[in-house]
C-alpha cells in the first residue's frame, strides 16, 4: 500500500498508474483520500454493480481497524502504565 500527495501523483502519474496494477495506491489531497484502482476493462462502471461493490463496500482491513477514540484510549492506558513504572 502506498499513500502519496496529490502533487506527487500529478508529477508522476504514469509511475503510480503502473504501481496500481500490483498494489493499492491512495492519493491524499487535504483531508480527503482517494483510492487509485486499476482498469476494470471495457465495462461501463456506471452500470456495473460489481464495480460499485469493490469501490463502496468496506473490506476486511476496515473491519479490523480501530477508531481514533479507541487508539487514544489505548495510548492513554499505556502512558499511565509507563508513568507508574517510572515512579
Coordinates of N, CA and C in Angstrom, one line a residue:
X1 N 0.9 -1.2 0.0 CA 0.0 0.0 0.0 C 0.9 1.2 0.0
X2 N 0.5 2.2 -0.8 CA 1.3 3.4 -1.0 C 0.3 4.6 -0.8
X3 N 0.7 5.6 0.0 CA -0.1 6.8 0.1 C 0.8 8.0 -0.3
X4 N 0.3 8.7 -1.3 CA 1.1 9.9 -1.9 C 0.2 11.1 -1.8
X5 N 0.9 12.2 -2.0 CA 0.1 13.5 -2.1 C -0.4 13.7 -3.5
X6 N -1.4 14.6 -3.6 CA -1.9 14.8 -5.0 C -0.8 15.5 -5.9
X7 N 0.0 16.3 -5.3 CA 1.1 16.9 -6.0 C 2.1 15.9 -6.5
X8 N 2.4 14.9 -5.7 CA 3.3 13.8 -6.1 C 2.7 13.0 -7.2
X9 N 1.3 12.7 -7.1 CA 0.6 12.0 -8.2 C 0.7 12.7 -9.5
X10 N 0.4 14.0 -9.5 CA 0.4 14.8 -10.7 C 1.8 14.8 -11.3
X11 N 2.8 14.8 -10.5 CA 4.2 14.9 -11.1 C 4.6 13.5 -11.7
X12 N 4.0 12.4 -11.2 CA 4.5 11.1 -11.6 C 3.3 10.2 -11.9
X13 N 2.3 10.6 -12.6 CA 1.1 9.9 -12.9 C 1.4 8.5 -13.4
X14 N 2.2 8.4 -14.4 CA 2.5 7.1 -15.1 C 3.0 6.1 -14.1
X15 N 3.9 6.5 -13.2 CA 4.5 5.7 -12.2 C 3.5 5.1 -11.3
X16 N 2.5 5.9 -10.8 CA 1.5 5.5 -9.9 C 0.4 4.7 -10.5
X17 N 0.1 4.9 -11.8 CA -0.8 4.1 -12.5 C -0.2 2.7 -12.7
X18 N 1.0 2.6 -13.0 CA 1.7 1.3 -13.1 C 1.7 0.6 -11.8
X19 N 2.0 1.3 -10.7 CA 2.1 0.8 -9.4 C 0.7 0.2 -9.0
X20 N -0.4 0.9 -9.4 CA -1.7 0.5 -9.0 C -2.1 -0.9 -9.6
X21 N -1.4 -1.4 -10.6 CA -1.7 -2.7 -11.2 C -1.3 -3.8 -10.2
X22 N -0.3 -3.5 -9.3 CA 0.1 -4.6 -8.4 C -0.2 -4.3 -6.9
X23 N -0.5 -3.1 -6.5 CA -0.7 -2.7 -5.1 C -1.7 -1.6 -5.0
X24 N -2.2 -1.4 -3.8 CA -3.1 -0.3 -3.6 C -2.4 1.0 -3.5
X25 N -2.9 2.0 -4.2 CA -2.3 3.4 -4.2 C -3.4 4.3 -3.8
X26 N -3.1 5.1 -2.7 CA -4.0 6.1 -2.2 C -3.4 7.5 -2.4
X27 N -4.3 8.4 -2.8 CA -3.8 9.8 -3.1 C -4.5 10.7 -2.1
X28 N -3.7 11.4 -1.3 CA -4.2 12.3 -0.3 C -4.2 13.7 -0.8
X29 N -5.4 14.4 -0.7 CA -5.5 15.8 -1.0 C -6.2 16.5 0.1
X30 N -5.5 17.3 0.8 CA -6.1 17.9 2.0 C -6.5 16.8 3.0
X31 N -7.8 16.9 3.4 CA -8.3 15.9 4.4 C -8.9 14.7 3.7
X32 N -8.9 14.7 2.3 CA -9.5 13.6 1.6 C -8.5 12.6 1.1
X33 N -8.9 11.3 1.1 CA -8.0 10.3 0.5 C -8.8 9.5 -0.6
X34 N -8.1 9.4 -1.7 CA -8.7 8.7 -2.9 C -8.0 7.5 -3.2
X35 N -8.7 6.4 -3.6 CA -8.0 5.2 -4.0 C -7.9 5.1 -5.5
X36 N -6.7 4.8 -6.0 CA -6.5 4.7 -7.4 C -6.6 3.2 -7.7
X37 N -7.6 2.8 -8.6 CA -7.8 1.4 -8.9 C -7.4 1.2 -10.3
X38 N -7.1 -0.1 -10.6 CA -6.6 -0.5 -11.9 C -7.8 -0.5 -12.9
X39 N -7.6 -0.5 -14.1 CA -8.6 -0.5 -15.2 C -9.5 -1.7 -15.0
X40 N -10.8 -1.5 -15.1 CA -11.8 -2.5 -14.9 C -12.3 -3.1 -16.2
X41 N -11.5 -2.9 -17.2 CA -11.9 -3.4 -18.5 C -12.8 -2.5 -19.3
X42 N -13.5 -3.1 -20.3 CA -14.4 -2.3 -21.1 C -15.8 -2.1 -20.5
X43 N -15.9 -2.4 -19.2 CA -17.2 -2.3 -18.5 C -17.5 -0.8 -18.3
X44 N -18.8 -0.5 -18.5 CA -19.3 0.8 -18.1 C -19.5 0.8 -16.6
X45 N -18.6 1.5 -15.9 CA -18.7 1.4 -14.4 C -19.9 2.0 -13.8
X46 N -20.6 2.8 -14.5 CA -21.9 3.4 -14.0 C -23.0 2.4 -14.0
X47 N -22.9 1.3 -14.7 CA -24.0 0.3 -14.7 C -23.6 -1.1 -14.2
X48 N -22.4 -1.2 -13.7 CA -21.9 -2.5 -13.3 C -21.9 -2.5 -11.7
X49 N -22.8 -3.3 -11.1 CA -22.9 -3.3 -9.7 C -21.7 -3.9 -9.0
X50 N -20.9 -4.8 -9.7 CA -19.7 -5.4 -9.2 C -18.7 -4.4 -8.9
X51 N -18.6 -3.4 -9.8 CA -17.6 -2.3 -9.6 C -18.0 -1.5 -8.4
X52 N -19.3 -1.2 -8.2 CA -19.7 -0.4 -7.1 C -19.4 -1.2 -5.8
X53 N -19.6 -2.5 -5.8 CA -19.2 -3.3 -4.6 C -17.8 -3.2 -4.2
X54 N -16.9 -3.2 -5.2 CA -15.5 -3.1 -5.0 C -15.1 -1.8 -4.4
X55 N -15.7 -0.7 -4.9 CA -15.3 0.6 -4.5 C -16.0 1.0 -3.2
X56 N -17.3 0.7 -3.1 CA -18.1 1.3 -2.0 C -18.2 0.5 -0.7
X57 N -18.0 -0.8 -0.8 CA -18.2 -1.6 0.4 C -16.9 -1.8 1.1
X58 N -16.9 -1.8 2.5 CA -15.7 -2.0 3.3 C -15.1 -3.4 3.1
X59 N -13.8 -3.4 3.2 CA -13.1 -4.7 3.1 C -12.7 -5.2 4.5
X60 N -12.0 -6.3 4.6 CA -11.6 -6.9 5.9 C -10.7 -5.9 6.6
X61 N -9.9 -5.2 5.9 CA -9.0 -4.2 6.6 C -9.8 -3.2 7.4
X62 N -10.8 -2.7 6.8 CA -11.6 -1.7 7.5 C -12.3 -2.3 8.8
X63 N -12.8 -3.5 8.6 CA -13.4 -4.2 9.8 C -12.4 -4.5 10.9
X64 N -11.1 -4.6 10.6 CA -10.1 -4.9 11.6 C -9.5 -3.6 12.2
X65 N -9.9 -2.5 11.6 CA -9.3 -1.2 12.1 C -10.0 -0.8 13.4
X66 N -9.3 0.1 14.0 CA -9.8 0.7 15.3 C -10.1 2.2 15.0
X67 N -11.0 2.8 15.8 CA -11.3 4.2 15.7 C -10.2 5.0 16.3
X68 N -10.2 6.3 16.0 CA -9.3 7.2 16.7 C -9.5 7.3 18.2
X69 N -10.7 7.2 18.6 CA -11.0 7.2 20.0 C -10.5 6.0 20.7
X70 N -10.6 4.8 20.1 CA -10.1 3.6 20.6 C -8.5 3.7 20.7
X71 N -7.9 4.2 19.7 CA -6.4 4.4 19.8 C -6.0 5.3 20.9
X72 N -6.7 6.4 21.0 CA -6.4 7.4 22.1 C -6.6 6.7 23.5
X73 N -7.6 5.9 23.6 CA -7.9 5.2 24.9 C -6.7 4.3 25.2
X74 N -6.3 3.5 24.2 CA -5.2 2.5 24.4 C -3.9 3.3 24.7
X75 N -3.6 4.4 24.0 CA -2.4 5.1 24.3 C -2.5 5.7 25.7
X76 N -3.6 6.2 26.1 CA -3.8 6.8 27.4 C -3.4 5.8 28.5
X77 N -3.9 4.6 28.3 CA -3.7 3.5 29.3 C -2.2 3.2 29.3
X78 N -1.5 3.1 28.1 CA -0.1 2.8 28.0 C 0.7 3.9 28.7
X79 N 0.4 5.1 28.5 CA 1.1 6.2 29.1 C 1.0 6.2 30.6
X80 N -0.2 5.9 31.1 CA -0.3 5.8 32.6 C 0.5 4.6 33.1
X81 N 0.5 3.5 32.4 CA 1.3 2.4 32.8 C 2.8 2.7 32.8
X82 N 3.3 3.3 31.8 CA 4.7 3.7 31.7 C 5.1 4.7 32.8
X83 N 4.2 5.7 33.0 CA 4.4 6.7 34.0 C 4.5 6.0 35.4
X84 N 3.6 5.1 35.7 CA 3.6 4.4 37.0 C 4.8 3.6 37.2
X85 N 5.3 3.0 36.1 CA 6.5 2.1 36.2 C 7.8 3.0 36.5
X86 N 7.8 4.2 36.0 CA 8.9 5.1 36.2 C 9.0 5.7 37.6
X87 N 7.9 5.6 38.4 CA 7.9 6.2 39.7 C 8.8 5.4 40.7

